[in-house]
Amino acid sequence: MRRRVASIRFQPRSLQRAALAVCATALLAASLCMAPAQPARAADLRWRNKPFTIVANGKKIGDFIRELASSQGVTAVVDPKVDGVISGRFSGTPQQT
């Protein structure tokens, strides 16, 4: 008895396209895995270089930073976890400090 074996015929173009798609996907996945993550970086500040004077007597550090930034036309967002107080008289310009 002779067995009939079903033969599968691959179309050369469809096989090439499938192989190309698999290679492209593998290359993309490998490049994403090997790409180093860039660290986040804050933008450079453009200080006005305007003189400031801040007198702090037990002032919360977050409030002090916001006041200093505001005196130079910059908005500061301070994490609520920043804790502590500061005291002293601070004056000058950003270039001096």
Coordinates of C-alpha atoms in Angstrom, one line a residue:
M1 CA 0.0 0.0 0.0
R2 CA 1.2 3.3 -0.9
R3 CA 0.6 6.3 1.4
R4 CA -0.2 9.6 0.1
V5 CA 1.6 12.4 1.8
A6 CA 0.2 15.8 1.6
S7 CA 2.7 18.3 0.5
I8 CA 2.7 21.9 1.6
R9 CA 3.8 24.3 -1.0
F10 CA 5.3 27.6 0.2
Q11 CA 5.2 30.6 -1.9
P12 CA 8.7 32.0 -2.0
R13 CA 7.5 35.6 -1.7
S14 CA 5.2 35.0 1.3
L15 CA 8.0 33.0 3.0
Q16 CA 10.4 35.9 2.4
R17 CA 8.0 38.4 3.8
A18 CA 7.3 36.3 6.9
A19 CA 11.0 35.8 7.5
L20 CA 11.6 39.5 7.1
A21 CA 8.8 40.4 9.5
V22 CA 10.1 38.0 12.1
C23 CA 13.7 39.4 11.8
A24 CA 12.5 43.0 12.0
T25 CA 10.4 42.3 15.1
A26 CA 13.3 40.5 16.7
L27 CA 15.7 43.3 15.9
L28 CA 13.3 45.9 17.3
A29 CA 12.8 43.9 20.5
A30 CA 16.6 43.5 20.9
S31 CA 17.3 47.2 20.3
L32 CA 14.7 48.2 22.9
C33 CA 16.1 45.8 25.5
M34 CA 19.7 47.0 24.9
A35 CA 19.0 50.7 24.7
P36 CA 20.3 52.4 27.9
A37 CA 17.7 54.5 29.8
Q38 CA 18.5 58.2 29.8
P39 CA 18.3 59.7 33.3
A40 CA 15.8 62.5 33.8
R41 CA 17.3 65.9 33.9
A42 CA 15.8 69.2 35.1
A43 CA 15.8 72.2 32.8
D44 CA 18.4 74.8 33.3
L45 CA 17.1 77.8 35.2
R46 CA 17.4 81.3 33.9
W47 CA 17.8 83.4 37.0
R48 CA 17.0 87.1 36.7
N49 CA 20.1 88.0 38.7
K50 CA 18.0 90.3 40.7
P51 CA 19.0 91.1 44.3
F52 CA 16.9 89.4 47.0
T53 CA 16.6 89.6 50.7
I54 CA 14.8 86.9 52.7
V55 CA 14.6 86.9 56.5
A56 CA 13.6 83.5 57.8
N57 CA 12.9 82.9 61.5
G58 CA 11.9 79.2 61.8
K59 CA 10.4 79.3 58.3
K60 CA 9.5 76.0 56.6
I61 CA 12.2 75.0 54.1
G62 CA 9.5 74.5 51.4
D63 CA 8.2 78.0 51.9
F64 CA 11.7 79.4 51.9
I65 CA 12.5 77.8 48.5
R66 CA 9.2 79.0 47.0
E67 CA 9.9 82.6 48.2
L68 CA 13.5 82.5 46.9
A69 CA 12.3 81.2 43.5
S70 CA 9.5 83.7 43.3
S71 CA 11.9 86.6 43.9
Q72 CA 13.7 85.5 40.7
G73 CA 10.5 85.0 38.6
V74 CA 10.6 81.2 38.9
T75 CA 7.9 78.9 40.2
A76 CA 9.2 76.2 42.5
V77 CA 7.2 73.0 43.2
V78 CA 8.5 71.5 46.5
D79 CA 7.7 67.9 47.4
P80 CA 5.5 67.8 50.6
K81 CA 8.1 65.3 52.1
V82 CA 10.6 68.2 52.4
D83 CA 10.6 68.9 56.0
G84 CA 12.4 71.2 58.4
V85 CA 12.9 74.8 59.2
I86 CA 15.4 77.5 58.3
S87 CA 16.5 80.6 60.1
G88 CA 18.7 83.5 59.0
R89 CA 19.0 86.6 56.8
F90 CA 19.7 85.7 53.2
S91 CA 20.5 88.4 50.6
G92 CA 22.5 88.8 47.4
T93 CA 22.1 87.8 43.8
P94 CA 22.0 84.3 42.3
Q95 CA 25.5 84.8 40.9
Q96 CA 26.9 85.6 44.4
T97 CA 25.3 82.6 46.0

